[in-house]
Short mmCIF file of C-alpha atoms in Angstrom, two decimals:
data_model
loop_
_atom_site.label_atom_id
_atom_site.label_comp_id
_atom_site.label_asym_id
_atom_site.label_seq_id
_atom_site.Cartn_x
_atom_site.Cartn_y
_atom_site.Cartn_z
CA MET P 26 -29.95 -18.93 5.65
CA THR P 27 -30.37 -21.35 2.69
CA SER P 28 -28.17 -20.27 -0.15
CA PRO P 29 -30.03 -19.66 -3.36
CA ALA P 30 -26.96 -20.95 -5.15
CA ARG P 31 -26.60 -24.59 -6.29
CA PRO P 32 -24.37 -26.90 -4.24
CA ASP P 33 -21.55 -26.38 -6.86
CA GLY P 34 -21.60 -22.62 -6.21
CA THR P 35 -23.32 -21.79 -9.54
CA ALA P 36 -26.73 -20.10 -9.75
CA SER P 37 -29.25 -19.28 -12.44
CA GLU P 38 -29.33 -15.97 -14.15
CA LYS P 39 -32.77 -15.09 -12.62
CA THR P 40 -31.61 -15.82 -9.12
CA VAL P 41 -28.58 -13.59 -9.39
CA ARG P 42 -30.42 -10.83 -11.37
CA ASP P 43 -33.18 -10.74 -8.70
CA LEU P 44 -30.64 -10.64 -5.89
CA PHE P 45 -28.75 -7.68 -7.40
CA VAL P 46 -31.93 -5.73 -8.13
CA ARG P 47 -33.14 -6.37 -4.55
CA GLU P 48 -29.99 -5.47 -2.81
CA LEU P 49 -29.27 -2.46 -4.99
CA ALA P 50 -32.84 -1.21 -4.37
CA ASN P 51 -32.29 -1.82 -0.67
CA ILE P 52 -29.08 0.17 -0.37
CA LEU P 53 -30.26 2.99 -2.56
CA GLY P 54 -33.61 3.21 -0.75
CA ILE P 55 -35.70 2.79 -3.92
CA GLU P 56 -38.21 0.36 -5.23
CA PRO P 57 -36.84 -2.72 -7.00
CA SER P 58 -38.95 -1.80 -10.09
CA ALA P 59 -36.92 1.45 -10.31
CA VAL P 60 -33.68 -0.39 -10.68
CA ASP P 61 -33.07 -0.35 -14.48
CA PRO P 62 -30.67 -3.20 -15.33
CA ALA P 63 -29.43 -1.36 -18.39
CA LYS P 64 -28.70 1.87 -16.52
CA ASN P 65 -25.30 3.05 -15.32
CA LEU P 66 -24.92 2.27 -11.60
CA ASP P 67 -23.34 5.74 -11.16
CA ASP P 68 -26.55 7.28 -12.40
CA LEU P 69 -28.57 5.22 -9.98
CA GLY P 70 -26.53 6.93 -7.25
CA LEU P 71 -24.29 4.00 -6.15
CA ASP P 72 -21.05 4.99 -4.56
CA SER P 73 -17.94 2.88 -3.92
CA THR P 74 -18.82 1.89 -0.27
CA ASP P 75 -22.27 0.82 -1.52
CA THR P 76 -20.58 -1.44 -4.08
CA ILE P 77 -18.46 -3.16 -1.38
CA ILE P 78 -21.62 -3.69 0.79
CA VAL P 79 -23.84 -5.00 -2.08
CA VAL P 80 -21.02 -7.37 -3.30
CA GLY P 81 -20.55 -8.51 0.31
CA ILE P 82 -24.27 -9.25 0.77
CA ILE P 83 -24.47 -11.11 -2.52
CA GLU P 84 -21.35 -13.22 -1.63
CA GLU P 85 -23.09 -14.19 1.71
CA GLN P 86 -26.29 -15.05 -0.11
CA LEU P 87 -24.73 -17.08 -2.83
CA GLY P 88 -22.09 -18.58 -0.62
CA ILE P 89 -19.35 -17.64 -3.07
CA GLU P 90 -16.50 -15.18 -3.27
CA LEU P 91 -16.59 -12.30 -5.69
CA ALA P 92 -14.15 -9.41 -6.41
CA PRO P 93 -15.29 -6.25 -4.58
CA GLU P 94 -14.55 -4.30 -7.77
CA LEU P 95 -17.12 -6.25 -9.70
CA LEU P 96 -19.64 -3.36 -9.62
CA LEU P 97 -16.87 -0.76 -10.34
CA GLN P 98 -15.51 -2.54 -13.38
CA HIS P 99 -18.95 -3.33 -14.83
CA ARG P 100 -21.31 -0.43 -15.02
CA THR P 101 -24.69 -1.87 -15.44
CA ILE P 102 -26.45 -4.92 -13.96
CA ASP P 103 -26.57 -6.41 -17.42
CA ASP P 104 -22.87 -6.07 -17.66
CA VAL P 105 -22.36 -7.66 -14.23
CA ILE P 106 -24.48 -10.62 -15.26
CA GLN P 107 -22.55 -11.03 -18.48
CA ALA P 108 -19.30 -10.97 -16.44
CA LEU P 109 -20.59 -13.59 -14.00
CA LYS P 110 -21.54 -15.79 -16.98
CA GLU P 111 -18.00 -15.52 -18.30
CA ILE P 112 -16.46 -16.53 -14.89
CA GLY P 113 -18.90 -19.48 -14.58
CA VAL P 114 -20.90 -18.23 -11.59
CA ILE P 115 -24.14 -18.00 -13.63
CA VAL P 116 -24.80 -21.29 -15.56
CA MET J 14 -11.22 -7.28 -16.27
CA LEU J 15 -12.29 -4.81 -18.77
CA THR J 16 -10.46 -5.35 -22.04
CA THR J 17 -11.65 -2.02 -23.43
CA GLU J 18 -10.02 0.06 -20.67
CA LEU J 19 -6.58 1.43 -21.17
CA PHE J 20 -6.05 1.08 -17.40
CA ASP J 21 -7.70 -1.34 -15.09
CA PRO J 22 -6.84 -0.10 -11.61
CA TYR J 23 -7.79 -3.48 -10.04
CA SER J 24 -5.80 -5.71 -12.42
CA ASP J 25 -3.70 -8.45 -10.89
CA HIS J 26 -0.95 -7.64 -13.39
CA LEU J 27 -0.33 -4.39 -11.35
CA VAL J 28 0.96 -6.46 -8.42
CA ALA J 29 4.10 -8.11 -9.80
CA GLU J 30 4.80 -6.10 -12.93
CA PRO J 31 2.85 -2.73 -13.17
CA PHE J 32 5.50 -0.96 -15.30
CA GLU J 33 4.41 -1.94 -18.74
CA THR J 34 0.87 -0.81 -18.00
CA TYR J 35 2.21 2.43 -16.61
CA ARG J 36 4.33 2.97 -19.73
CA ARG J 37 1.45 2.48 -22.06
CA LEU J 38 -0.84 4.74 -20.11
CA ARG J 39 1.82 7.56 -19.92
CA ALA J 40 2.52 7.21 -23.64
CA GLU J 41 -1.15 7.07 -24.80
CA ASP J 42 -3.24 9.06 -22.28
CA PRO J 43 -1.02 10.62 -19.55
CA VAL J 44 -4.03 12.47 -18.02
CA HIS J 45 -6.47 9.59 -18.16
CA TRP J 46 -10.12 9.52 -16.97
CA SER J 47 -10.75 6.01 -15.56
CA ALA J 48 -14.46 5.25 -15.61
CA PRO J 49 -14.23 2.17 -13.34
CA PHE J 50 -12.12 4.10 -10.85
CA ARG J 51 -14.18 7.33 -11.24
CA ALA J 52 -10.84 9.17 -11.09
CA TRP J 53 -8.20 10.93 -13.20
CA VAL J 54 -5.07 8.78 -13.42
CA LEU J 55 -1.74 10.67 -13.83
CA THR J 56 1.48 9.16 -14.98
CA ARG J 57 3.90 11.97 -15.99
CA ARG J 58 6.49 13.13 -13.47
CA ASP J 59 5.84 16.86 -14.00
CA ASP J 60 2.02 16.55 -13.63
CA VAL J 61 2.43 14.36 -10.49
CA GLN J 62 5.04 16.64 -8.92
CA ALA J 63 2.91 19.71 -9.70
CA ILE J 64 -0.08 18.19 -7.97
CA LEU J 65 1.93 17.11 -4.91
CA ASN J 66 2.89 20.70 -4.58
CA ASP J 67 -0.54 22.16 -5.11
CA LYS J 68 -2.56 22.68 -1.93
CA ASP J 69 -5.87 22.63 -4.02
CA PHE J 70 -5.33 18.88 -4.29
CA GLU J 71 -6.15 17.50 -0.92
CA ASN J 72 -5.46 14.03 0.47
CA ILE J 73 -8.38 11.60 0.89
CA ASP J 74 -9.05 10.33 4.41
CA TYR J 75 -9.63 6.58 4.24
CA SER J 76 -10.82 6.55 7.92
CA GLN J 77 -13.92 8.31 6.67
CA ILE J 78 -14.50 5.78 3.90
CA VAL J 79 -14.15 2.85 6.38
CA SER J 80 -16.42 4.60 8.89
CA GLU J 81 -19.08 4.89 6.14
CA LEU J 82 -18.59 1.24 5.30
CA ALA J 83 -19.05 0.25 8.91
CA ALA J 84 -22.20 2.45 9.30
CA LYS J 85 -23.77 1.03 6.02
CA GLY J 86 -22.65 -2.50 6.59
CA GLY J 87 -23.65 -2.66 10.26
CA ARG J 88 -20.08 -3.42 11.40
CA ASN J 89 -17.91 -2.26 14.25
CA TYR J 90 -14.63 -1.22 12.61
CA ASP J 91 -13.46 1.05 15.43
CA PRO J 92 -9.89 -0.35 15.73
CA LEU J 93 -9.28 -0.10 12.00
CA ILE J 94 -10.82 3.39 11.98
CA SER J 95 -8.66 4.56 14.82
CA PHE J 96 -5.53 3.28 13.05
CA LEU J 97 -6.50 4.97 9.78
CA LYS J 98 -7.24 8.16 11.73
CA ALA J 99 -3.61 8.20 12.73
CA VAL J 100 -2.32 7.96 9.18
CA LEU J 101 -0.51 11.27 8.72
CA PHE J 102 -0.58 11.21 4.91
CA PHE J 103 -4.38 11.13 4.81
CA LYS J 104 -4.75 14.42 6.67
CA THR J 105 -5.32 17.94 5.17
CA GLY J 106 -5.32 21.48 6.36
CA LYS J 107 -4.77 22.56 10.04
CA GLU J 108 -5.13 18.96 11.30
CA HIS J 109 -2.29 17.85 8.92
CA VAL J 110 -0.11 20.71 10.10
CA ARG J 111 -0.62 19.85 13.75
CA LEU J 112 -0.15 16.13 13.33
CA ARG J 113 2.88 16.61 11.12
CA ARG J 114 4.63 18.71 13.77
CA TYR J 115 3.79 15.96 16.30
CA HIS J 116 5.27 13.23 14.09
CA ALA J 117 8.28 15.29 13.03
CA GLY J 118 8.98 16.35 16.66
CA PHE J 119 8.79 12.66 17.61
CA LEU J 120 11.06 11.38 14.87
CA ASN J 121 13.62 14.16 15.19
CA ARG J 122 14.04 14.08 18.96
CA VAL J 123 16.61 11.36 18.56
CA PRO J 124 19.46 12.35 16.10
CA ILE J 125 19.63 9.86 13.25
CA ALA J 126 23.30 9.28 14.12
CA GLU J 127 22.18 7.69 17.37
CA ILE J 128 20.02 5.21 15.50
CA GLU J 129 22.80 4.24 13.04
CA PRO J 130 24.66 1.88 15.37
CA VAL J 131 21.32 0.24 16.27
CA ILE J 132 20.56 -0.50 12.63
CA ARG J 133 24.09 -1.64 12.03
CA GLU J 134 24.01 -4.08 15.00
CA LEU J 135 20.63 -5.47 13.94
CA ALA J 136 21.67 -5.79 10.14
CA THR J 137 25.00 -7.43 11.09
CA ALA J 138 23.43 -9.96 13.40
CA MET J 139 20.73 -10.91 10.80
CA ALA J 140 23.35 -11.06 7.91
CA ARG J 141 25.68 -13.19 10.09
CA ASN J 142 22.83 -15.63 10.62
CA LEU J 143 22.22 -15.87 6.86
CA ALA J 144 25.84 -16.26 5.94
CA GLY J 145 25.92 -19.60 7.63
CA ARG J 146 23.04 -21.00 5.67
CA CYS J 147 22.87 -22.67 2.27
CA GLY J 148 19.59 -21.10 1.40
CA TYR J 149 17.16 -18.67 2.90
CA ASP J 150 14.31 -16.28 1.98
CA ALA J 151 15.88 -12.81 1.37
CA VAL J 152 12.60 -11.09 2.34
CA GLN J 153 11.37 -13.15 5.22
CA ASP J 154 14.67 -13.58 6.79
CA PHE J 155 16.16 -10.15 6.26
CA ALA J 156 14.33 -7.41 4.29
CA GLU J 157 11.16 -7.77 6.34
CA PRO J 158 12.40 -8.21 9.87
CA LEU J 159 15.19 -5.75 9.87
CA PRO J 160 13.15 -2.57 9.48
CA HIS J 161 10.34 -3.95 11.81
CA TYR J 162 13.05 -4.25 14.53
CA VAL J 163 14.54 -0.83 13.68
CA MET J 164 11.11 0.77 13.92
CA ALA J 165 10.26 -1.08 17.14
CA HIS J 166 13.44 0.59 18.60
CA VAL J 167 12.45 4.00 17.24
CA VAL J 168 8.90 3.64 18.67
CA GLY J 169 9.84 2.07 21.91
CA LEU J 170 8.26 -1.34 21.48
CA PRO J 171 10.09 -4.34 22.99
CA PRO J 172 11.70 -6.68 20.34
CA SER J 173 9.69 -9.49 21.70
CA ASP J 174 6.44 -7.82 20.40
CA VAL J 175 7.80 -7.59 16.78
CA PRO J 176 6.91 -11.10 15.43
CA VAL J 177 3.33 -10.96 16.74
CA LEU J 178 2.81 -7.40 15.59
CA MET J 179 4.27 -8.25 12.20
CA GLU J 180 1.58 -10.99 11.79
CA LEU J 181 -1.30 -8.97 13.22
CA MET J 182 -0.52 -6.04 10.92
CA SER J 183 0.63 -7.86 7.88
CA ASP J 184 -2.18 -6.76 5.51
CA VAL J 185 -3.50 -3.63 7.14
CA THR J 186 -2.17 -1.50 4.21
CA MET J 187 -4.43 -3.56 1.90
CA THR J 188 -7.16 -1.14 3.18
CA PHE J 189 -5.45 1.53 1.01
CA ASP J 190 -7.11 -0.40 -1.90
CA ILE J 191 -10.64 -1.67 -2.28
CA LEU J 192 -11.44 -4.92 -0.44
CA PRO J 193 -14.37 -7.28 0.11
CA MET J 194 -16.25 -6.90 3.42
CA ARG J 195 -14.85 -10.34 4.61
CA ALA J 196 -11.36 -8.85 4.25
CA TYR J 197 -12.30 -5.70 6.28
CA ASP J 198 -13.70 -7.95 8.86
CA ARG J 199 -10.57 -10.03 9.18
CA ILE J 200 -8.09 -7.07 9.11
CA ASN J 201 -10.12 -5.13 11.65
CA ALA J 202 -10.05 -8.10 14.07
CA LYS J 203 -6.29 -8.33 13.77
CA VAL J 204 -5.84 -4.66 14.22
CA GLN J 205 -7.85 -5.00 17.54
CA LYS J 206 -5.40 -7.66 18.71
CA ALA J 207 -2.46 -5.34 17.74
CA PHE J 208 -4.06 -2.58 19.86
CA ASP J 209 -4.34 -5.12 22.75
CA VAL J 210 -0.59 -5.75 22.48
CA VAL J 211 0.54 -2.05 22.21
CA ALA J 212 -1.89 -0.20 24.61
CA PRO J 213 -0.35 -1.82 27.74
CA ARG J 214 3.10 -1.03 26.53
CA ILE J 215 2.19 2.57 26.24
CA ALA J 216 0.68 2.62 29.73
CA ALA J 217 3.98 1.09 31.04
CA GLY J 218 6.11 3.38 28.85
CA ARG J 219 4.48 6.42 30.37
CA ALA J 220 6.49 5.65 33.54
CA THR J 221 9.80 6.01 31.69
CA ARG J 222 10.29 9.44 30.27
CA GLU J 223 12.94 8.17 27.90
CA SER J 224 10.70 5.73 26.05
CA GLY J 225 9.48 6.61 22.51
CA LEU J 226 6.07 5.49 23.59
CA PHE J 227 6.06 8.17 26.35
CA HIS J 228 6.62 10.90 23.73
CA ILE J 229 3.89 9.48 21.50
CA TYR J 230 1.46 9.43 24.38
CA GLU J 231 2.38 13.02 25.49
CA GLY J 232 1.66 14.41 22.12
CA ALA J 233 -1.61 12.52 21.47
CA GLU J 234 -4.88 14.34 21.65
CA GLY J 235 -7.71 13.63 24.02
CA HIS J 236 -7.87 12.46 27.50
CA GLY J 237 -8.00 9.20 29.40
CA GLU J 238 -9.00 6.24 27.23
CA SER J 239 -9.32 8.27 24.01
CA LYS J 240 -5.72 9.72 24.53
CA LEU J 241 -4.37 6.13 25.10
CA ASN J 242 -6.25 4.91 21.93
CA ALA J 243 -4.93 7.67 19.80
CA ALA J 244 -1.34 7.12 21.07
CA THR J 245 -1.71 3.28 20.40
CA ALA J 246 -2.91 4.10 16.85
CA THR J 247 -0.01 6.56 16.28
CA ALA J 248 2.62 4.08 17.61
CA LEU J 249 1.29 1.35 15.31
CA PHE J 250 1.18 3.75 12.37
CA ILE J 251 4.74 5.01 12.70
CA TRP J 252 6.05 1.43 13.40
CA LYS J 253 4.04 -0.14 10.55
CA VAL J 254 4.43 2.47 7.79
CA GLY J 255 8.13 3.03 8.59
CA ALA J 256 8.86 -0.68 8.49
CA GLU J 257 6.69 -1.81 5.58
CA THR J 258 7.98 0.83 3.14
CA THR J 259 11.64 0.05 4.13
CA THR J 260 10.84 -3.71 3.65
CA GLY J 261 9.98 -2.74 0.09
CA LEU J 262 13.29 -0.94 -0.36
CA LEU J 263 15.43 -3.75 1.12
CA GLY J 264 13.70 -6.43 -0.87
CA SER J 265 14.17 -4.52 -4.16
CA LEU J 266 17.81 -3.79 -3.33
CA PHE J 267 18.39 -7.59 -2.67
CA TYR J 268 16.46 -8.49 -5.85
CA ALA J 269 18.38 -5.92 -7.91
CA LEU J 270 21.71 -7.44 -6.76
CA LEU J 271 20.38 -10.81 -7.82
CA VAL J 272 19.17 -10.02 -11.26
CA LYS J 273 21.90 -7.42 -12.01
CA PRO J 274 25.19 -8.91 -11.00
CA GLU J 275 27.10 -6.00 -12.42
CA LEU J 276 25.48 -3.79 -9.75
CA ARG J 277 27.05 -5.93 -7.08
CA GLY J 278 30.42 -5.60 -8.82
CA ALA J 279 30.08 -1.80 -9.09
CA ALA J 280 29.20 -1.40 -5.55
CA LEU J 281 31.98 -3.63 -4.29
CA HIS J 282 34.43 -1.73 -6.51
CA ASP J 283 33.26 1.63 -5.36
CA PRO J 284 31.33 1.75 -2.13
CA ALA J 285 30.68 5.49 -2.64
CA LEU J 286 28.03 4.27 -5.14
CA MET J 287 25.93 2.77 -2.43
CA PRO J 288 23.79 5.74 -1.62
CA LEU J 289 23.08 6.24 -5.27
CA ILE J 290 22.02 2.67 -5.72
CA VAL J 291 19.65 3.10 -2.80
CA SER J 292 18.24 6.24 -4.48
CA GLU J 293 17.79 4.50 -7.71
CA LEU J 294 15.94 1.55 -6.27
CA LEU J 295 13.64 3.91 -4.36
CA ARG J 296 12.90 5.57 -7.75
CA LEU J 297 12.53 2.29 -9.71
CA GLU J 298 10.56 0.26 -7.18
CA GLY J 299 8.96 2.75 -4.77
CA ALA J 300 7.00 1.09 -1.98
CA VAL J 301 4.26 3.65 -2.40
CA GLN J 302 2.98 3.27 -5.92
CA ARG J 303 -0.20 5.38 -5.62
CA SER J 304 -1.43 8.44 -3.88
CA PHE J 305 -4.96 9.79 -4.05
CA ARG J 306 -6.06 13.39 -4.06
CA VAL J 307 -9.37 15.23 -4.44
CA CYS J 308 -9.32 18.44 -6.48
CA ARG J 309 -10.76 21.52 -4.60
CA ALA J 310 -10.65 24.01 -7.48
CA THR J 311 -10.98 23.44 -11.16
CA LYS J 312 -7.55 22.97 -12.64
CA MET J 313 -5.94 22.49 -16.07
CA VAL J 314 -3.53 19.51 -16.04
CA GLY J 315 -1.78 18.54 -19.27
CA GLY J 316 -4.43 20.13 -21.37
CA ARG J 317 -7.31 18.48 -19.60
CA THR J 318 -9.74 20.09 -17.15
CA ILE J 319 -9.97 18.59 -13.71
CA ARG J 320 -13.13 19.87 -12.02
CA ALA J 321 -13.52 20.61 -8.29
CA GLY J 322 -14.64 17.61 -6.46
CA GLN J 323 -13.08 15.11 -8.83
CA ARG J 324 -10.57 12.55 -7.59
CA VAL J 325 -6.98 12.18 -8.96
CA LEU J 326 -4.82 9.13 -8.65
CA LEU J 327 -1.15 9.86 -8.80
CA LEU J 328 0.75 6.91 -10.03
CA LEU J 329 4.13 7.70 -8.31
CA GLY J 330 5.68 4.48 -9.69
CA ALA J 331 4.83 5.64 -13.30
CA ALA J 332 6.03 9.24 -12.72
CA ASN J 333 9.39 7.88 -11.46
CA ARG J 334 10.05 6.09 -14.85
CA ASP J 335 8.94 8.95 -17.00
CA PRO J 336 11.44 9.00 -20.01
CA GLU J 337 10.82 12.83 -20.29
CA ALA J 338 12.25 13.20 -16.85
CA PHE J 339 14.83 10.34 -16.63
CA ASP J 340 17.15 9.11 -19.35
CA ALA J 341 17.06 5.19 -19.73
CA PRO J 342 14.29 5.41 -17.03
CA ASP J 343 14.07 1.62 -16.34
CA GLU J 344 17.94 1.31 -15.67
CA VAL J 345 19.88 1.91 -12.40
CA ALA J 346 22.13 4.96 -13.18
CA LEU J 347 25.42 5.07 -11.42
CA LYS J 348 25.66 8.82 -11.55
CA PRO J 349 23.22 11.28 -9.99
CA ARG J 350 20.05 12.01 -11.95
CA ARG J 351 19.39 15.66 -12.72
CA CYS J 352 15.59 15.45 -12.13
CA ALA J 353 14.06 14.71 -8.57
CA ASP J 354 11.85 11.68 -8.37
CA VAL J 355 8.66 11.35 -6.26
CA ALA J 356 9.52 8.18 -4.47
CA PHE J 357 8.91 9.88 -1.11
CA GLY J 358 6.00 11.97 -2.36
CA GLY J 359 6.44 15.74 -2.36
CA GLY J 360 5.17 19.11 -1.22
CA GLY J 361 3.63 19.24 2.30
CA HIS J 362 3.36 15.47 2.58
CA TYR J 363 7.09 14.67 1.74
CA CYS J 364 7.97 11.53 3.74
CA LEU J 365 9.20 12.33 7.24
CA GLY J 366 11.07 9.03 7.37
CA ALA J 367 13.06 9.50 4.13
CA ASN J 368 16.42 9.93 5.80
CA LEU J 369 15.89 6.97 8.09
CA ALA J 370 14.87 4.85 5.06
CA ARG J 371 17.96 5.88 3.07
CA LEU J 372 20.23 5.07 6.03
CA GLU J 373 18.62 1.65 6.54
CA GLY J 374 18.97 1.03 2.81
CA ARG J 375 22.64 1.91 2.76
CA ILE J 376 23.52 -0.22 5.89
CA ALA J 377 21.47 -3.18 4.67
CA LEU J 378 23.13 -2.90 1.22
CA GLU J 379 26.63 -3.08 2.83
CA GLN J 380 25.60 -6.21 4.71
CA MET J 381 24.03 -7.74 1.50
CA LEU J 382 27.36 -7.28 -0.34
CA LEU J 383 29.21 -9.13 2.40
CA LEU J 384 27.02 -12.22 2.04
CA PRO J 385 28.13 -15.25 -0.10
CA PRO J 386 26.79 -14.76 -3.61
CA VAL J 387 23.28 -16.32 -4.09
CA GLU J 388 21.01 -17.26 -6.91
CA GLN J 389 17.17 -17.34 -7.04
CA ALA J 390 15.76 -20.63 -5.75
CA GLY J 391 12.11 -20.10 -6.32
CA GLU J 392 9.46 -17.65 -7.44
CA ALA J 393 9.49 -14.10 -6.21
CA GLU J 394 6.37 -13.04 -4.66
CA TRP J 395 4.80 -9.56 -4.27
CA PHE J 396 2.41 -8.16 -1.71
CA MET J 397 -1.12 -8.35 -3.03
CA GLY J 398 -1.69 -4.56 -2.74
CA ARG J 399 -1.92 -2.08 -5.60
CA SER J 400 -1.00 0.91 -3.50
CA ILE J 401 1.99 -0.71 -1.61
CA ARG J 402 4.66 -2.50 -3.64
CA ARG J 403 7.00 -4.87 -1.83
CA LEU J 404 8.37 -8.30 -2.14
CA VAL J 405 6.97 -10.83 0.35
CA ARG J 406 9.14 -13.77 -0.65
CA LEU J 407 12.40 -14.16 -2.43
CA PRO J 408 13.95 -17.66 -1.95
CA VAL J 409 17.63 -17.85 -2.68
CA ARG J 410 20.46 -20.39 -2.27
CA VAL J 411 24.18 -19.92 -2.15
CA VAL J 412 25.73 -20.35 -5.55
CA GLY J 413 27.27 -23.84 -5.82
CA THR J 414 24.76 -25.50 -3.43
CA THR J 415 21.79 -27.63 -4.33
CA GLY J 416 18.23 -27.80 -3.10
CA SER J 417 18.92 -30.98 -1.09
CA GLU J 418 21.72 -29.34 0.77
CA ARG J 419 19.44 -26.56 1.66
CA THR J 420 16.78 -28.84 3.07
CA ASN J 421 19.43 -30.59 5.14
CA SER J 422 20.94 -27.30 6.45
#
């Protein structure tokens, strides 16, 4: 699989955002359009094993390593995106 | 890390030095709702003790969590799941009662007095080896191997299996925390290899009725392959958990002698203090820092309402330094404390290996005191878990020697 990340391991905000929305929709069994990036992930019905799976898939897709607690510490997709900007994954 | 949170359960700071975080949490919000953890976090000794004794707070079975993860992630984690199913302290209700009887029956069938000379012989041989060296790693060369060999004796595993099993099972208790999928993949593969080492030992051990493995097999549930699998998991669980927690105790004892030379002097002056020093290090540096419960009936704890179905994280390491329960809580007291600590848990899950751990601690401490005085020769390093606290590295050199002498030794 071709990684959507750049060779230096960074990715654009749109790439990462689209990935999160797609994988969250996939694991929750809902339409991507129903994933509100400002909504609390708990309210979307995401549990702790879901978060490990989603972070694992995103790691594989981007070819980088992320902390599994990323989706537990940050409660909305918008917050996750912000955190990934701070650690230099999203440039 | 969330800077707005009073307690980040995933923080790297909790690995080496969790106590300042615990202190702040206990002082500011002792019954704390952690949003990222989706759990109550408790830090006062009285609250923690009360919940350990309350049957309405049930343990959480991590084997179910890993099963769910395997199903959702399309993985085969059967070896890891088998191992976690054998973890006695994840069990509840009748299953816990049955398994606890099985484990207690196994551990108590040999009087502890018969194990004492075995521990002494192993500890003396290891200490003698260290005494001839200018420098060594107090954990890797003493605190870690000693209890692993002791537990191999208890379980009935040959000493030759110990180094390979130590490596294969080195990070299995990381699964008590949250891990990335790649880590579950790696740990599961290693546990499979550990099963491949131990299962043939059990098959062979069944022939000798004296072997610990024979007794583990006899008490295991199921038939045929599933019985062998359950017995293998149980043997690995007893060996691993008994050894890893005591590794934590012995490492913290060694470190305490290093950073508090007055403790060394006190113990040499009055050997009767040794059991007390062991107890205090268990309290101060307990190998099990966390225990999870789920609340089955709505309860009031410290003025807060914990609803049925909510999870509760008991920070045992914080409870054991509660100033309301222990005067000068961060110090090693050289007279008995009035208040009981929760180093070995409490209630129906109180550690079955407590007496064995105390005995190993006392014998190891005697041997540490006979070693030439040492000073720290490098960074101390802690295990990367948040649930299990233990040193993994503690380089030391004999006082008066230099680094170059150590290299040449």
